[in-house]
Every structure is written in C-alpha cells, then in structure tokens.
mmCIF file of C-alpha atoms in Angstrom:
data_model
loop_
_atom_site.group_PDB
_atom_site.id
_atom_site.type_symbol
_atom_site.label_atom_id
_atom_site.label_comp_id
_atom_site.label_asym_id
_atom_site.label_seq_id
_atom_site.Cartn_x
_atom_site.Cartn_y
_atom_site.Cartn_z
ATOM 1 C CA UNK A 1 -9.028 -9.600 5.885
ATOM 2 C CA UNK A 2 -8.882 -9.709 9.642
ATOM 3 C CA UNK A 3 -9.252 -13.003 11.411
ATOM 4 C CA UNK A 4 -10.725 -12.977 14.925
ATOM 5 C CA UNK A 5 -8.154 -13.415 17.686
ATOM 6 C CA UNK A 6 -8.147 -13.588 21.455
ATOM 7 C CA UNK A 7 -6.286 -11.165 23.744
ATOM 8 C CA UNK A 8 -2.967 -12.970 23.126
ATOM 9 C CA UNK A 9 -3.366 -12.769 19.341
ATOM 10 C CA UNK A 10 -4.167 -16.459 18.841
ATOM 11 C CA UNK A 11 -6.790 -17.305 16.187
ATOM 12 C CA UNK A 12 -10.237 -18.224 17.496
ATOM 13 C CA UNK A 13 -13.165 -19.816 15.627
ATOM 14 C CA UNK A 14 -15.120 -17.329 13.534
ATOM 15 C CA UNK A 15 -18.809 -17.093 14.423
ATOM 16 C CA UNK A 16 -21.105 -14.966 12.263
ATOM 17 C CA UNK A 17 -23.567 -13.075 14.458
ATOM 18 C CA UNK A 18 -25.715 -9.955 14.396
ATOM 19 C CA UNK A 19 -22.886 -7.682 15.515
ATOM 20 C CA UNK A 20 -20.597 -8.886 12.725
ATOM 21 C CA UNK A 21 -23.449 -8.573 10.206
ATOM 22 C CA UNK A 22 -23.911 -4.944 11.242
ATOM 23 C CA UNK A 23 -20.170 -4.194 11.015
ATOM 24 C CA UNK A 24 -19.965 -5.883 7.607
ATOM 25 C CA UNK A 25 -22.900 -3.840 6.295
ATOM 26 C CA UNK A 26 -21.339 -0.605 7.521
ATOM 27 C CA UNK A 27 -17.997 -1.523 5.943
ATOM 28 C CA UNK A 28 -19.653 -2.289 2.579
ATOM 29 C CA UNK A 29 -21.488 1.022 2.654
ATOM 30 C CA UNK A 30 -18.387 3.040 3.548
ATOM 31 C CA UNK A 31 -16.289 1.409 0.821
ATOM 32 C CA UNK A 32 -18.853 1.956 -1.930
ATOM 33 C CA UNK A 33 -20.366 5.374 -1.248
ATOM 34 C CA UNK A 34 -19.727 8.102 -3.824
ATOM 35 C CA UNK A 35 -17.790 10.146 -1.286
ATOM 36 C CA UNK A 36 -15.237 7.321 -1.164
ATOM 37 C CA UNK A 37 -15.014 6.094 -4.766
ATOM 38 C CA UNK A 38 -14.223 8.485 -7.593
ATOM 39 C CA UNK A 39 -14.396 8.270 -11.358
ATOM 40 C CA UNK A 40 -11.215 7.600 -13.313
ATOM 41 C CA UNK A 41 -9.721 10.473 -15.287
ATOM 42 C CA UNK A 42 -7.888 8.725 -18.096
ATOM 43 C CA UNK A 43 -5.791 11.832 -18.816
ATOM 44 C CA UNK A 44 -4.056 11.588 -15.425
ATOM 45 C CA UNK A 45 -1.633 8.911 -14.207
ATOM 46 C CA UNK A 46 -2.946 6.225 -11.900
ATOM 47 C CA UNK A 47 -1.370 5.017 -8.675
ATOM 48 C CA UNK A 48 -1.501 1.323 -7.837
ATOM 49 C CA UNK A 49 -0.887 0.668 -4.152
ATOM 50 C CA UNK A 50 -0.496 -3.082 -3.653
ATOM 51 C CA UNK A 51 0.241 -4.799 -0.365
ATOM 52 C CA UNK A 52 0.480 -8.311 1.004
ATOM 53 C CA UNK A 53 0.418 -10.082 4.327
ATOM 54 C CA UNK A 54 0.687 -13.724 5.367
ATOM 55 C CA UNK A 55 -2.964 -14.402 4.455
ATOM 56 C CA UNK A 56 -3.903 -12.166 1.516
ATOM 57 C CA UNK A 57 -2.938 -9.646 -1.139
ATOM 58 C CA UNK A 58 -4.802 -6.527 -2.101
ATOM 59 C CA UNK A 59 -4.507 -2.980 -3.200
ATOM 60 C CA UNK A 60 -5.988 0.413 -3.889
ATOM 61 C CA UNK A 61 -6.195 2.179 -7.246
ATOM 62 C CA UNK A 62 -6.154 5.972 -7.030
ATOM 63 C CA UNK A 63 -5.777 8.978 -9.259
ATOM 64 C CA UNK A 64 -2.868 11.286 -8.633
ATOM 65 C CA UNK A 65 -5.041 13.418 -6.318
ATOM 66 C CA UNK A 66 -5.491 10.389 -4.016
ATOM 67 C CA UNK A 67 -9.110 9.866 -5.096
ATOM 68 C CA UNK A 68 -9.850 6.152 -4.716
ATOM 69 C CA UNK A 69 -11.098 4.483 -7.895
ATOM 70 C CA UNK A 70 -11.190 0.838 -6.770
ATOM 71 C CA UNK A 71 -10.214 -1.675 -4.119
ATOM 72 C CA UNK A 72 -9.280 -5.305 -4.674
ATOM 73 C CA UNK A 73 -8.150 -8.181 -2.462
ATOM 74 C CA UNK A 74 -8.032 -11.949 -2.295
ATOM 75 C CA UNK A 75 -6.765 -14.637 0.024
ATOM 76 C CA UNK A 76 -3.574 -16.531 -0.683
ATOM 77 C CA UNK A 77 -3.563 -20.174 -1.705
ATOM 78 C CA UNK A 78 -1.770 -22.708 0.482
ATOM 79 C CA UNK A 79 1.264 -22.589 -1.837
ATOM 80 C CA UNK A 80 1.301 -18.773 -1.962
ATOM 81 C CA UNK A 81 1.344 -18.603 1.829
ATOM 82 C CA UNK A 82 4.818 -20.185 1.618
ATOM 83 C CA UNK A 83 6.163 -17.359 -0.571
ATOM 84 C CA UNK A 84 8.801 -15.048 0.850
ATOM 85 C CA UNK A 85 7.690 -11.501 1.773
ATOM 86 C CA UNK A 86 9.269 -10.175 -1.436
ATOM 87 C CA UNK A 87 7.369 -12.722 -3.524
ATOM 88 C CA UNK A 88 4.082 -11.950 -1.765
ATOM 89 C CA UNK A 89 4.541 -8.205 -2.272
ATOM 90 C CA UNK A 90 5.370 -8.777 -5.952
ATOM 91 C CA UNK A 91 2.333 -11.048 -6.285
ATOM 92 C CA UNK A 92 0.220 -8.225 -4.866
ATOM 93 C CA UNK A 93 1.502 -5.846 -7.548
ATOM 94 C CA UNK A 94 0.864 -8.353 -10.340
ATOM 95 C CA UNK A 95 -2.606 -9.203 -9.039
ATOM 96 C CA UNK A 96 -3.606 -5.537 -8.791
ATOM 97 C CA UNK A 97 -2.250 -4.665 -12.228
ATOM 98 C CA UNK A 98 -4.082 -7.584 -13.835
ATOM 99 C CA UNK A 99 -7.334 -6.610 -12.106
ATOM 100 C CA UNK A 100 -7.032 -2.994 -13.278
ATOM 101 C CA UNK A 101 -5.488 -3.656 -16.694
ATOM 102 C CA UNK A 102 -8.254 -1.694 -18.436
ATOM 103 C CA UNK A 103 -7.251 1.424 -16.480
ATOM 104 C CA UNK A 104 -3.484 1.002 -16.636
ATOM 105 C CA UNK A 105 -2.809 -0.197 -20.162
ATOM 106 C CA UNK A 106 -1.571 2.528 -22.485
ATOM 107 C CA UNK A 107 -1.258 5.292 -19.904
ATOM 108 C CA UNK A 108 1.115 6.428 -17.217
ATOM 109 C CA UNK A 109 0.908 4.558 -13.930
ATOM 110 C CA UNK A 110 2.899 4.322 -10.724
ATOM 111 C CA UNK A 111 3.162 1.353 -8.390
ATOM 112 C CA UNK A 112 3.561 2.673 -4.860
ATOM 113 C CA UNK A 113 5.137 -0.044 -2.727
ATOM 114 C CA UNK A 114 6.235 -0.193 0.888
ATOM 115 C CA UNK A 115 8.606 -3.068 0.076
ATOM 116 C CA UNK A 116 11.874 -1.593 -1.196
ATOM 117 C CA UNK A 117 13.229 -4.786 -2.862
ATOM 118 C CA UNK A 118 10.357 -4.651 -5.356
ATOM 119 C CA UNK A 119 11.733 -1.438 -6.843
ATOM 120 C CA UNK A 120 14.034 -3.725 -8.838
ATOM 121 C CA UNK A 121 10.994 -4.978 -10.758
ATOM 122 C CA UNK A 122 10.955 -1.801 -12.841
ATOM 123 C CA UNK A 123 14.444 -2.369 -14.237
ATOM 124 C CA UNK A 124 14.120 -6.198 -14.204
ATOM 125 C CA UNK A 125 17.264 -6.645 -12.090
ATOM 126 C CA UNK A 126 15.603 -9.270 -9.942
ATOM 127 C CA UNK A 127 17.462 -12.388 -8.819
ATOM 128 C CA UNK A 128 14.369 -14.338 -7.746
ATOM 129 C CA UNK A 129 13.094 -16.266 -10.794
ATOM 130 C CA UNK A 130 9.404 -16.018 -9.863
ATOM 131 C CA UNK A 131 9.584 -12.264 -9.244
ATOM 132 C CA UNK A 132 11.637 -11.833 -12.431
ATOM 133 C CA UNK A 133 8.901 -13.549 -14.473
ATOM 134 C CA UNK A 134 6.274 -11.303 -12.898
ATOM 135 C CA UNK A 135 8.424 -8.251 -13.694
ATOM 136 C CA UNK A 136 8.451 -9.360 -17.328
ATOM 137 C CA UNK A 137 4.646 -9.667 -17.245
ATOM 138 C CA UNK A 138 4.360 -6.108 -15.943
ATOM 139 C CA UNK A 139 6.534 -4.667 -18.730
ATOM 140 C CA UNK A 140 3.537 -4.120 -20.992
ATOM 141 C CA UNK A 141 2.074 -1.577 -18.569
ATOM 142 C CA UNK A 142 5.055 0.795 -18.564
ATOM 143 C CA UNK A 143 4.900 1.144 -14.786
ATOM 144 C CA UNK A 144 7.130 3.256 -12.591
ATOM 145 C CA UNK A 145 7.817 1.755 -9.160
ATOM 146 C CA UNK A 146 8.054 4.180 -6.235
ATOM 147 C CA UNK A 147 8.842 3.396 -2.592
ATOM 148 C CA UNK A 148 6.806 4.930 0.225
ATOM 149 C CA UNK A 149 7.316 4.156 3.891
ATOM 150 C CA UNK A 150 4.839 1.746 5.463
ATOM 151 C CA UNK A 151 3.257 4.472 7.582
ATOM 152 C CA UNK A 152 2.266 6.284 4.362
ATOM 153 C CA UNK A 153 0.808 3.085 2.895
ATOM 154 C CA UNK A 154 -2.015 2.483 5.373
ATOM 155 C CA UNK A 155 -4.869 2.360 2.854
ATOM 156 C CA UNK A 156 -3.362 -0.630 1.033
ATOM 157 C CA UNK A 157 -2.316 -2.222 4.345
ATOM 158 C CA UNK A 158 -5.931 -2.171 5.483
ATOM 159 C CA UNK A 159 -7.108 -3.926 2.311
ATOM 160 C CA UNK A 160 -4.562 -6.744 2.472
#
C-alpha cells in the first residue's frame, strides 16, 4: 500500500478526497474485472508470488500461464516491522500460502521469490529460527521455491 509522500519522499498526512475516491474506485474495478482474474485450473500447478516491504506483505496467485487467480495483502504489525528483510519475505510466503491453502494443498505449487535467501526454505537449511519454523509449516504444501529477479517480480511488488 502506498503512503502519500512529498517531493523529498517524506510521509505526509493522508487526506481522503474526491480524487483519491476516484482512483480507489478505478483500482478496485481493474483488480476485479474478469479480464484480470481467472478461474483456477486444479490440474495445473499454481505459482505463489509473495513479496514484502517495510510496511506490508502481499502476493499474487497465478496459474502457470500467468493468469491471475487472486491477490492478497496486509499491513505489518509493529513487531513485524522490526523483522529482517529475510524474515519479512518469508512471512509473505507463509501468509500467502495460508490464505490460498484451499488451492495449494494436495497439488503442485511453486513459490516465486525475488529474495534468494528464502530458497533455503524448501530444503529447511535455514539458520534463522523464526524462518525455520515457517519452513516447517510450509512442508505440508509440497512447495518448490524458485528465484526470479526483482524486475520480473513487479506484480507482487505492486501488491506489497
């Protein structure tokens, strides 16, 4: 979620007005129109594209043909904002997988991450205790973690 900033990038107070109402309505319509969201094909693998920033986590669920099935995001709690980047990225993966459990459980699924250290979650060779526990939680899904460069991960970046 984008916070309003001034020209120097400093946060400014958020004021809801007619212009923002119009932009919000257009965004809602674009994200929910049939041309954007597709139906899940349970015979094909899913791709979970999680991402995190300093303020929120989110992700995009797609089929293998890059048809978007769902979006999800949430803000971070005060404690979660203190997590390291690796922990926040791992939290994003866990959050997305829990939200889309009904799609992912029992089938093939890939987690496409732009954060290379989280590739270790698939083989549970993680030194961070919190991330290790999350990796154990994700075992039930039978996920395959794949790294993609950040420039190829823009859809998930926009959501977080």
